[in-house]
XYZ file of C-alpha atoms in Angstrom:
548
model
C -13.908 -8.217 11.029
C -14.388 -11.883 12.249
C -10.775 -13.279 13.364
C -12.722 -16.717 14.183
C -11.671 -16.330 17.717
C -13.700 -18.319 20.274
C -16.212 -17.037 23.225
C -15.239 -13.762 24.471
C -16.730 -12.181 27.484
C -16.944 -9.421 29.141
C -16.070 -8.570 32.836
C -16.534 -4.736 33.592
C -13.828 -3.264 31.142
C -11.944 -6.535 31.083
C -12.459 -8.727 27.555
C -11.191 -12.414 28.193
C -11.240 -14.921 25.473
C -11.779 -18.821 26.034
C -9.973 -21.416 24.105
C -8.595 -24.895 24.712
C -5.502 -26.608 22.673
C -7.691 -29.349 21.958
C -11.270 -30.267 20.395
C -13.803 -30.150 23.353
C -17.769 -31.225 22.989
C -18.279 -27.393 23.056
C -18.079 -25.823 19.283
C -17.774 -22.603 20.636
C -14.640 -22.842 22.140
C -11.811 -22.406 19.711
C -8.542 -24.829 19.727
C -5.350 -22.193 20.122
C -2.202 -22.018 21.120
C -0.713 -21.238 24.198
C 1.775 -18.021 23.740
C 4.663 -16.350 25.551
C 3.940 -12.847 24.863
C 7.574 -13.013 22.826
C 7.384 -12.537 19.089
C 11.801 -13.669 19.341
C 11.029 -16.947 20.811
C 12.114 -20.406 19.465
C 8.248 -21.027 19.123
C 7.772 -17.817 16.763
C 10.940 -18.878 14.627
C 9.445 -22.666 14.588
C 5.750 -21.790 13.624
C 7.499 -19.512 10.801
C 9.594 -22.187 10.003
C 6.817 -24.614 9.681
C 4.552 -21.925 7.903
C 7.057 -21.380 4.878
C 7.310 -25.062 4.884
C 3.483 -26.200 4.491
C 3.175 -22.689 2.571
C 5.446 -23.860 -0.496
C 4.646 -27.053 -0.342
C 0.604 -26.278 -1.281
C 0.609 -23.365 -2.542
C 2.483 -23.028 -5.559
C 1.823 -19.593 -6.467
C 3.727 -18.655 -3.853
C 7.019 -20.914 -4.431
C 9.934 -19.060 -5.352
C 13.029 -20.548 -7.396
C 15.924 -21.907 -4.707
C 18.344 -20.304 -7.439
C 16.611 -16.668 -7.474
C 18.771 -13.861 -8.793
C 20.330 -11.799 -5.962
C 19.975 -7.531 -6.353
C 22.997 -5.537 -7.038
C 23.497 -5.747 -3.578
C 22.243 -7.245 -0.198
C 23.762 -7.953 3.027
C 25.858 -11.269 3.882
C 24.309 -12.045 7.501
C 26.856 -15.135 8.130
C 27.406 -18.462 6.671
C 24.720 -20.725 8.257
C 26.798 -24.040 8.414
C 29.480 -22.526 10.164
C 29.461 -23.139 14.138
C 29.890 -19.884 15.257
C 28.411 -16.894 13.132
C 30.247 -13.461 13.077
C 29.336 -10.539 15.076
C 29.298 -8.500 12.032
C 27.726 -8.449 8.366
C 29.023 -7.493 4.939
C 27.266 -5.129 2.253
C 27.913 -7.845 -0.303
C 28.212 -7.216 -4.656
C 25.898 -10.033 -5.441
C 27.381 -9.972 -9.158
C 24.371 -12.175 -10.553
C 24.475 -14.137 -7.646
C 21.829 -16.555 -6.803
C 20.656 -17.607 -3.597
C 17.365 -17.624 -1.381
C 16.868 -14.199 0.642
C 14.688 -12.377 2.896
C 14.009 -8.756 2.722
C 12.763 -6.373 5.456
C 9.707 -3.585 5.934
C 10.467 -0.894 8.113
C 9.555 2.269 8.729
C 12.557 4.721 9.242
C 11.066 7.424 10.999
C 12.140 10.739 11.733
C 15.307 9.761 13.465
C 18.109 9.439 10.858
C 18.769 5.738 10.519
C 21.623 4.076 9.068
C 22.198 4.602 5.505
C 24.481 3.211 3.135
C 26.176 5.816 0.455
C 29.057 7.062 -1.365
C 31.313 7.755 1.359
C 30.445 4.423 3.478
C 29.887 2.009 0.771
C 33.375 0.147 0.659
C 33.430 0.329 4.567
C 30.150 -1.407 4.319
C 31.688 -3.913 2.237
C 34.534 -4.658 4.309
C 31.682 -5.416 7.613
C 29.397 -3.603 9.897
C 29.310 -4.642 13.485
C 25.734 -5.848 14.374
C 25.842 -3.790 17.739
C 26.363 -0.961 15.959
C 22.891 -1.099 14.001
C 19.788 -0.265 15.024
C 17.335 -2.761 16.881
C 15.104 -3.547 13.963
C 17.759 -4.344 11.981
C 19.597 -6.796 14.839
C 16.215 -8.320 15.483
C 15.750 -8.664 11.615
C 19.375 -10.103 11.010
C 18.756 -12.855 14.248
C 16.051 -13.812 12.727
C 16.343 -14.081 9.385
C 20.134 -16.334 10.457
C 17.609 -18.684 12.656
C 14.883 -19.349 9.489
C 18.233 -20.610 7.742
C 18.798 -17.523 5.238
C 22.137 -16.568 4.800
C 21.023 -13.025 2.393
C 18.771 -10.039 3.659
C 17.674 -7.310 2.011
C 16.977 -4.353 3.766
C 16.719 -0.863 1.456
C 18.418 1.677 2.989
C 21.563 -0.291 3.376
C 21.195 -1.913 -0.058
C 20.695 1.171 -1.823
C 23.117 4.165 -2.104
C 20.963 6.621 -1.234
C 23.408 9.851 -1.958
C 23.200 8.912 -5.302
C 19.718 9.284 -7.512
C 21.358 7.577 -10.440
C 21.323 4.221 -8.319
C 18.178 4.576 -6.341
C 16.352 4.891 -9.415
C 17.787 1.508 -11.223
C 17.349 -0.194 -8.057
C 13.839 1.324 -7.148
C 12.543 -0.163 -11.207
C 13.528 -4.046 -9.502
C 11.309 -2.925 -6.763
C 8.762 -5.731 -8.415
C 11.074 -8.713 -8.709
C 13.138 -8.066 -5.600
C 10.172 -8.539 -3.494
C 7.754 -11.063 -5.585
C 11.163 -13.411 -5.239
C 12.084 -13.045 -1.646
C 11.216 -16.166 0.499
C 9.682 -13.709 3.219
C 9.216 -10.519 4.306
C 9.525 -9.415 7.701
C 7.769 -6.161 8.982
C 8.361 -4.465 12.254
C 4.855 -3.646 12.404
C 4.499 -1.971 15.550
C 8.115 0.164 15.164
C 7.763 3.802 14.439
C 11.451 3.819 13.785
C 14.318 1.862 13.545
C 14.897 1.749 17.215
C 11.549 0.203 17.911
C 12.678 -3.142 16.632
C 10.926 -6.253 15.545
C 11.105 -8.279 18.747
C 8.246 -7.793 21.429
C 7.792 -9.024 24.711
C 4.241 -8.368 26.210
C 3.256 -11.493 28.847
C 0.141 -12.923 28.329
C -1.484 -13.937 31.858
C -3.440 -17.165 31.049
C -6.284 -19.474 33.581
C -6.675 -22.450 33.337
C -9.468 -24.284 34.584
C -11.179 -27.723 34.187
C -15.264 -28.452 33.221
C -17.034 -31.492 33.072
C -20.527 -30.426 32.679
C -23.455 -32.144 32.157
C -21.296 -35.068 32.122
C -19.100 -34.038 28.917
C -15.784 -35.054 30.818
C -12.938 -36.573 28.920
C -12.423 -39.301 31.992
C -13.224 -39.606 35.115
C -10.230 -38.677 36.322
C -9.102 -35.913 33.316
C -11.420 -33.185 32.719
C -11.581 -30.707 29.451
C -8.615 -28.420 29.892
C -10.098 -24.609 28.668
C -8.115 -21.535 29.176
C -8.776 -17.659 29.505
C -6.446 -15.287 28.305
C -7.059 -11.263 27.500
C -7.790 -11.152 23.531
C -4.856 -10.477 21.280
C -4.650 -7.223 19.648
C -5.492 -8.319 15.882
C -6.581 -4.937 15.072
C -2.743 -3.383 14.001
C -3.630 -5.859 10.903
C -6.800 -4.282 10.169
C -6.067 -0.493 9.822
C -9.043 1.990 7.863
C -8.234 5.337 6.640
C -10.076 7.136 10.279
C -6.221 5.408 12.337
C -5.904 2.479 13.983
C -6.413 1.694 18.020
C -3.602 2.041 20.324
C -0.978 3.624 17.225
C -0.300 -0.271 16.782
C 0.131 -2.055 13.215
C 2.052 1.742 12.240
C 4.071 0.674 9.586
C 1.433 -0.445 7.591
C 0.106 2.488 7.400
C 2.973 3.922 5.160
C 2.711 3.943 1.502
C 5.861 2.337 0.710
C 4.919 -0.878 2.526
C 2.253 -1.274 0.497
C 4.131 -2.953 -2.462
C 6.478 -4.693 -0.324
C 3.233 -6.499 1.730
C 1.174 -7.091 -2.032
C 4.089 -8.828 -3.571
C 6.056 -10.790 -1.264
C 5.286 -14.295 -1.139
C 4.757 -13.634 2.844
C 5.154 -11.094 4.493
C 5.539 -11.963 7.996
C 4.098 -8.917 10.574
C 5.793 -8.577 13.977
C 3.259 -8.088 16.287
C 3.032 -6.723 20.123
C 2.113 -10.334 21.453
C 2.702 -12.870 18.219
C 3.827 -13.174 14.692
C 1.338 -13.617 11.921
C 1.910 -14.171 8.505
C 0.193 -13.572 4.775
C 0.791 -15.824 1.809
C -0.548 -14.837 -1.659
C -3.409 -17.483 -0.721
C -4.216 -16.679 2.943
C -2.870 -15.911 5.959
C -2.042 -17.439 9.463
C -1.603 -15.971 13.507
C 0.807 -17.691 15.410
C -2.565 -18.379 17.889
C -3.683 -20.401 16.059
C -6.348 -17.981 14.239
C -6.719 -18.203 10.473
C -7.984 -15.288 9.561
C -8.302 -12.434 6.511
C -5.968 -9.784 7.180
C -6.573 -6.277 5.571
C -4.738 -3.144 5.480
C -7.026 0.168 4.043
C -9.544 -2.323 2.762
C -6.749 -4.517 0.533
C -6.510 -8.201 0.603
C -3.430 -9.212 -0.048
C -5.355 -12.396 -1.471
C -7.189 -10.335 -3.763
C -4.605 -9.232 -5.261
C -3.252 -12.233 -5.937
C -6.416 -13.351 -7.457
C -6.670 -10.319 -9.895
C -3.307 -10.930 -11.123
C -3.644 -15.056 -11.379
C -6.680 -14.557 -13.040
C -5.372 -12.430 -15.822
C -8.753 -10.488 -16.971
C -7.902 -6.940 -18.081
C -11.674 -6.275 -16.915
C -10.893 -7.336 -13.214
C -7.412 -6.147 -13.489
C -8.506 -2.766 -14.403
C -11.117 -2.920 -11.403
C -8.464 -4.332 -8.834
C -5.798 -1.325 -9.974
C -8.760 1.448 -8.939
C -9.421 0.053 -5.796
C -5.788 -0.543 -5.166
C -4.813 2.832 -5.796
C -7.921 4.131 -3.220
C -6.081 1.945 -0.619
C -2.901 3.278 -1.343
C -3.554 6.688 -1.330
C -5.010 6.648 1.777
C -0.979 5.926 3.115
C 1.409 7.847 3.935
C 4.322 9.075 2.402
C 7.075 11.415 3.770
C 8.116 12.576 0.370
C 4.833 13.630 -1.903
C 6.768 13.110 -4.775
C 7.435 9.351 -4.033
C 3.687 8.671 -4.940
C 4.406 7.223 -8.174
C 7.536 5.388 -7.425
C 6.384 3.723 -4.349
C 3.877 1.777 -6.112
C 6.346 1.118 -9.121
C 6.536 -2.578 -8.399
C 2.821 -3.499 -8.365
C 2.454 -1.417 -11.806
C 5.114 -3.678 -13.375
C 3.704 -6.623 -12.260
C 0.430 -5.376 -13.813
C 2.304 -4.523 -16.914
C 3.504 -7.779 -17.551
C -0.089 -9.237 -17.664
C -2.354 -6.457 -18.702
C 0.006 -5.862 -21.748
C -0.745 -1.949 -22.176
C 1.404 0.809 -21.816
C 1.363 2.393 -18.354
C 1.079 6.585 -17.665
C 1.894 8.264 -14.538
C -0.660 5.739 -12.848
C -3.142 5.361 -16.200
C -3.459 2.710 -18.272
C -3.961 3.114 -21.820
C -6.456 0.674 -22.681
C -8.602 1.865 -20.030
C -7.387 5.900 -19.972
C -10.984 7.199 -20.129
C -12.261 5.639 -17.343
C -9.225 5.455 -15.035
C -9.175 9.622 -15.724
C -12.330 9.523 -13.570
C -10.507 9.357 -10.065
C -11.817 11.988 -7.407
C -10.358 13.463 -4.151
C -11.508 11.945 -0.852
C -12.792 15.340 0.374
C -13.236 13.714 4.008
C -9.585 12.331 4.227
C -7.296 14.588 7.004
C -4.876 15.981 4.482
C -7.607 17.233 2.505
C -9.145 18.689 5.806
C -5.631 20.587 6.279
C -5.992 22.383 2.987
C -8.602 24.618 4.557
C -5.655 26.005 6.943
C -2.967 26.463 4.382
C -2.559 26.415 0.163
C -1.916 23.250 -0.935
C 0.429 22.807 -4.053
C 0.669 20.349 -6.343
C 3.410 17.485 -6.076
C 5.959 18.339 -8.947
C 6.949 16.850 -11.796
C 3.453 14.712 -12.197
C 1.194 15.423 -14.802
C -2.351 17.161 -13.501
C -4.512 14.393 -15.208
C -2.592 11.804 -12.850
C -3.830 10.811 -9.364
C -0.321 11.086 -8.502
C -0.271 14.909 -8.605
C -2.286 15.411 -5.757
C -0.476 14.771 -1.996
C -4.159 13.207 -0.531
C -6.600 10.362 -0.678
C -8.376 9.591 -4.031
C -11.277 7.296 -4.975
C -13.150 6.170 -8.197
C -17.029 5.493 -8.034
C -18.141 2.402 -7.536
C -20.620 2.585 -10.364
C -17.437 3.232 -13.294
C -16.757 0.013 -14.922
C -14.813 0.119 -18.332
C -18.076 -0.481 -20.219
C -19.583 2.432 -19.587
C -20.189 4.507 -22.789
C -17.384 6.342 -23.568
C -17.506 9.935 -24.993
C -14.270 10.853 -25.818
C -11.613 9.413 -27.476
C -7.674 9.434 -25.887
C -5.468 10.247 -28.761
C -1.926 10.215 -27.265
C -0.417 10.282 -23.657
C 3.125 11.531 -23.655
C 4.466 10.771 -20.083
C 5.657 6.723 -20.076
C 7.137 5.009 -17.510
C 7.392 3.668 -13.857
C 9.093 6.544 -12.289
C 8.834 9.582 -13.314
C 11.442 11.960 -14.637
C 12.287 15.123 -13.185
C 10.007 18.193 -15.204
C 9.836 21.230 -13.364
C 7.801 22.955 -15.700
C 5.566 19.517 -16.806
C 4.846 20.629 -19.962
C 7.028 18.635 -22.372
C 6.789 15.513 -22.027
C 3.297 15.118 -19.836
C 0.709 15.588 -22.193
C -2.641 13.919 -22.663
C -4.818 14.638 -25.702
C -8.089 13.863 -25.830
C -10.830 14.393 -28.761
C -14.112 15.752 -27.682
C -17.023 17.349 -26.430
C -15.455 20.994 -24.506
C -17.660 23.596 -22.626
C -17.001 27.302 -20.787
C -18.399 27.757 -17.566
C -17.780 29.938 -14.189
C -16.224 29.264 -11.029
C -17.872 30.263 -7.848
C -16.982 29.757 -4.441
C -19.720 28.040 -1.515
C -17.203 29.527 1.030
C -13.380 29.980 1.708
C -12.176 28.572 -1.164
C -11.975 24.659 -0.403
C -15.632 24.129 -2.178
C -16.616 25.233 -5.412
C -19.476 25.473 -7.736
C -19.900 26.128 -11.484
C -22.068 28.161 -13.353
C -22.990 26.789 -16.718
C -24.618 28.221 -19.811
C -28.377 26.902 -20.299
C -27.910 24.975 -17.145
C -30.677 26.670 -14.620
C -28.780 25.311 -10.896
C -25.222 25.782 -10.111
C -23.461 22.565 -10.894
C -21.134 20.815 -7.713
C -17.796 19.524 -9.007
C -14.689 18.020 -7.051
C -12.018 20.093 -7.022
C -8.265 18.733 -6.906
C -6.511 21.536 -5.063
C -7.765 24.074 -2.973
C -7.531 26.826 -5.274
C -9.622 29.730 -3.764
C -7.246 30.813 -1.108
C -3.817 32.962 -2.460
C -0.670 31.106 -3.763
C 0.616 28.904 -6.514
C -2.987 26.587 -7.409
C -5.080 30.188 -6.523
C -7.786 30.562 -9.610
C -10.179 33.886 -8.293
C -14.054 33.216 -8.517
C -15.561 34.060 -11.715
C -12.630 33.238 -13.947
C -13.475 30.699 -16.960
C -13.117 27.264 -16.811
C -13.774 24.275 -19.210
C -15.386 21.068 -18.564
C -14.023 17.871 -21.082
C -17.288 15.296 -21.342
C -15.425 11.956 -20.618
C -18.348 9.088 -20.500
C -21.880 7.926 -18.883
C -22.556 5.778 -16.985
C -25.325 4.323 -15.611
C -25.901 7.090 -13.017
C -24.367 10.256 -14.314
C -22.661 11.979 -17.053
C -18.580 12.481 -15.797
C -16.625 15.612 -17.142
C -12.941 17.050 -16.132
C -12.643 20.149 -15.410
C -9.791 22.268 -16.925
C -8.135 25.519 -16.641
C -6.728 27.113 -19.788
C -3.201 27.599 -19.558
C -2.287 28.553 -23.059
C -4.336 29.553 -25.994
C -2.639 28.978 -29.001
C -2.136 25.458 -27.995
C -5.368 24.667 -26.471
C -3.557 23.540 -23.299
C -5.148 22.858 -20.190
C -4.743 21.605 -16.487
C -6.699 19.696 -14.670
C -8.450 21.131 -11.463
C -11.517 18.685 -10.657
C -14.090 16.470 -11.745
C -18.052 17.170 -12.908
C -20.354 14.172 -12.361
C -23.875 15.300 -13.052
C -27.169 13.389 -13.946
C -28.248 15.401 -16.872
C -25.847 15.982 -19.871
C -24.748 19.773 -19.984
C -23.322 19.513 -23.274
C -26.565 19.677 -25.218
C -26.155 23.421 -25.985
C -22.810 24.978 -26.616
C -19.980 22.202 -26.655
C -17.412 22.464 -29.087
C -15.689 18.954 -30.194
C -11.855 19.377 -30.803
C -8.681 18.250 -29.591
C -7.311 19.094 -26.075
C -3.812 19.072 -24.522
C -3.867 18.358 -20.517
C -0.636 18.617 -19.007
């Protein structure tokens, strides 16, 4: 990825970087600024400062109202015109309040942090002394009172998170709470809440003069260019293989990755400076302007799909999105759905269609098409031990499976369709609590159905099928590992069905389904068929299909 830095050389194992803090004759050198190594420093707060500043000023996408609705609750850090601020913050009933706020992304860890709930809530109220929090939340609350906010949000403080009834109406504002927030600020490199936001790494810097070949400011005052070790910019550039040195860690988790899309800017902490991404661009506190990705999303992107309004590159941006996203973490499976809530209602309100367990219905045949990233680790685990669906999620939704997905690049919604979607029972955000996922979850879909055989290629993580008039074995993509014994286990040479879905210009796409019921004609999901020949020349039956 190109960071525009300047010249960077290499001494042994050493990298250095050149730069100066002003223009010099030589076009290679970059201008940058000099930096303590302290991401708490007044010169952080004042290049944030400035940032949000110039930042709402030109960009007016990413202007938020003054007078922005409050949520239910957030915390009351201190009145900023006061001379002395408190040593300890209030868990404050916002009542329709309006004010400016920041919120916070953090990553709690395994170590319990925090939490605000039934028992604690009207002590919270009443104040919580600062010392008494963790670091990330002290190093938040400092510097959220020096950027002039008096409100911050921070979610497991805000939320009562003993009681489901209240984490699920707060987790549906997910979208507004963050799209209205003046900034977000991520502890990037914590692994926990003790890790804090705040780092202090020094950064040894050389000066030296050059005048050569007569390219000297004066006489008497030399270019000034400096060498400094090179920043680590990587923790902003993470791919699905990890990320050097287990920096940038919290964006790698799966919750983040709502909170980063739809804040205004989310502001990453950083082990040596702060840098910051606007709906429009983004900014190093270096001086290095330069396109920050996480998994392969562009936070600018984004912004452009959704400006833009075209269900057609909507529909695209939402596939690739959800390949980004899957690739994250998550410590509870069954957060999948809900943890990407907030960028699904902010596609809702443009696209206009009705959303399903992470389908759309306008473009249901082709988002149906999603695969498992066979290469990802978790799928790599499933060879060790049986891998169960996540509950409560629908098989014909991405969200059922606890791994990366993708969709080929080659599916675009006007490839020929060969099915029709008649009705797709599960609606809404979050979804509802179904043990059995068979009442409310069902997709039906009119047309072309075919038998075939499973067969194994080895222990039961790769499978085959064996289909009539078809003279090779045909490879599909199977969802869960289903050939080893337990809950998803489906012996070789049972029946399965394969559901002809559309063409495009490459292959024919089918589902693959195991009958669960045959009076109804009801069917899971278990994989997905692309082949370059159509198998349903001889021996398809069209008819109506339940997949639950």
């Amino acid at each position: 990825m190109d960071f525009h830095h300047t010249i960077q050389l290499r001494v042994g194992n050493v990298s250095l970087v050149l730069y100066s803090r002003e223009a010099t004759p030589w076009d290679s050198i970059r201008i940058q600024k000099h930096l303590s190594g302290c991401t708490g420093s007044e010169a952080s707060v004042t290049f944030v400062k400035e940032l949000i500043d110039k930042c709402s000023e030109e960009h007016e996408i990413c202007r938020v109202p003054a007078d922005t609705v409050l949520s239910t609750r957030v915390l009351d850090i201190g009145d900023l015109k006061s001379q002395e601020l408190t040593e300890s913050i209030t868990l404050f009933d916002t009542m329709q309040h309006r004010a400016p706020y920041a919120c916070l992304s953090h990553c709690w860890g395994a170590v319990h942090t925090i939490t605000t709930t039934r028992d604690n809530i009207q002590s919270n109220k009443e104040g919580m002394r600062i010392a008494s929090l963790p670091r990330t939340f002290q190093d938040a609350i400092d510097f959220t009172r020096r950027l002039g906010i008096r409100y911050l949000w921070i979610d497991s403080l805000c939320i009562i998170q003993d009681d489901e009834e209240d984490w699920r109406r707060e987790a549906a504002q997910m979208c507004d709470l963050y799209r209205n927030c003046v900034i977000c600020i991520a502890s990037t490199n914590s692994s926990d809440d003790r890790g804090g936001c705040y780092n202090y790494q020094p950064i040894r810097t050389v000066r030296f003069s050059s005048n050569t070949y007569g390219k000297c400011k004066t006489e008497s005052s030399p270019w000034e260019v400096f060498v400094r070790t090179p920043l680590k910019h990587w923790a902003l550039s993470d791919t699905p293989f990890g990320n050097r040195d287990n920096t940038g860690i919290l964006r790698t988790r799966g919750w983040v990755y709502q909170e980063r899309m739809l804040a205004p800017r989310f502001l990453n902490f950083l082990e040596q400076e702060v840098a910051c991404e606007c709906r429009l661009g983004s900014r190093c506190e270096c001086g290095c302007q330069c396109d920050l990705m996480t998994m392969g999303a562009k936070k600018s992107e984004f912004t452009k799909a959704v400006t833009e309004g075209n269900i057609d590159s909507l529909a695209f941006e939402w596939r690739q999105m959800i390949g980004s996203y899957t690739s994250l973490k998550l410590t509870y499976q069954q957060d999948r759905l809900p943890a990407i809530a907030g960028i699904a209602q902010r596609f809702q309100e443009i696209r206009g269609s009705t959303y399903h367990a992470g389908i759309w219905r306008d473009t249901a045949v082709v988002d149906l098409t999603w695969e498992v990233w066979h290469h990802s680790a978790s799928w790599k685990e499933r060879g060790k031990n049986t891998y169960a669906r996540v509950d409560g999620v629908p098989s014909w939704s991405w969200g059922c499976v606890a791994t990366m997905i993708f969709y080929d690049w080659a599916m675009r919604d006007t490839s020929e369709k060969l099915c029709e979607v008649i009705d797709i029972g599960f609606k809404g955000l979050i979804p509802q609590g179904d043990p059995c996922g068979l009442s409310n979850h069902r997709l039906k879909i009119y047309g072309f159905i075919l038998s075939a055989t499973l067969r194994y290629k080895d222990i039961g993580t790769w499978c085959n099928l064996e289909i009539p008039n078809c003279k090779d074995q045909v490879n599909f993509g199977n969802d869960v590992v289903f050939g080893i014994q337990g809950p998803s286990y489906i012996p070789s040479g049972d029946l399965v069905y394969c559901l002809l879905l559309l063409k495009d210009d490459f292959h024919y796409k089918c589902l693959v389904l195991q009958k669960l019921d045959n009076e109804e004609d009801l069917y899971r999901r278990i994989g997905i068929v692309r082949h370059k020949e159509n198998i349903f020349v001889q021996g398809a039956e069209k008819k109506v299909v339940s997949i639950v």
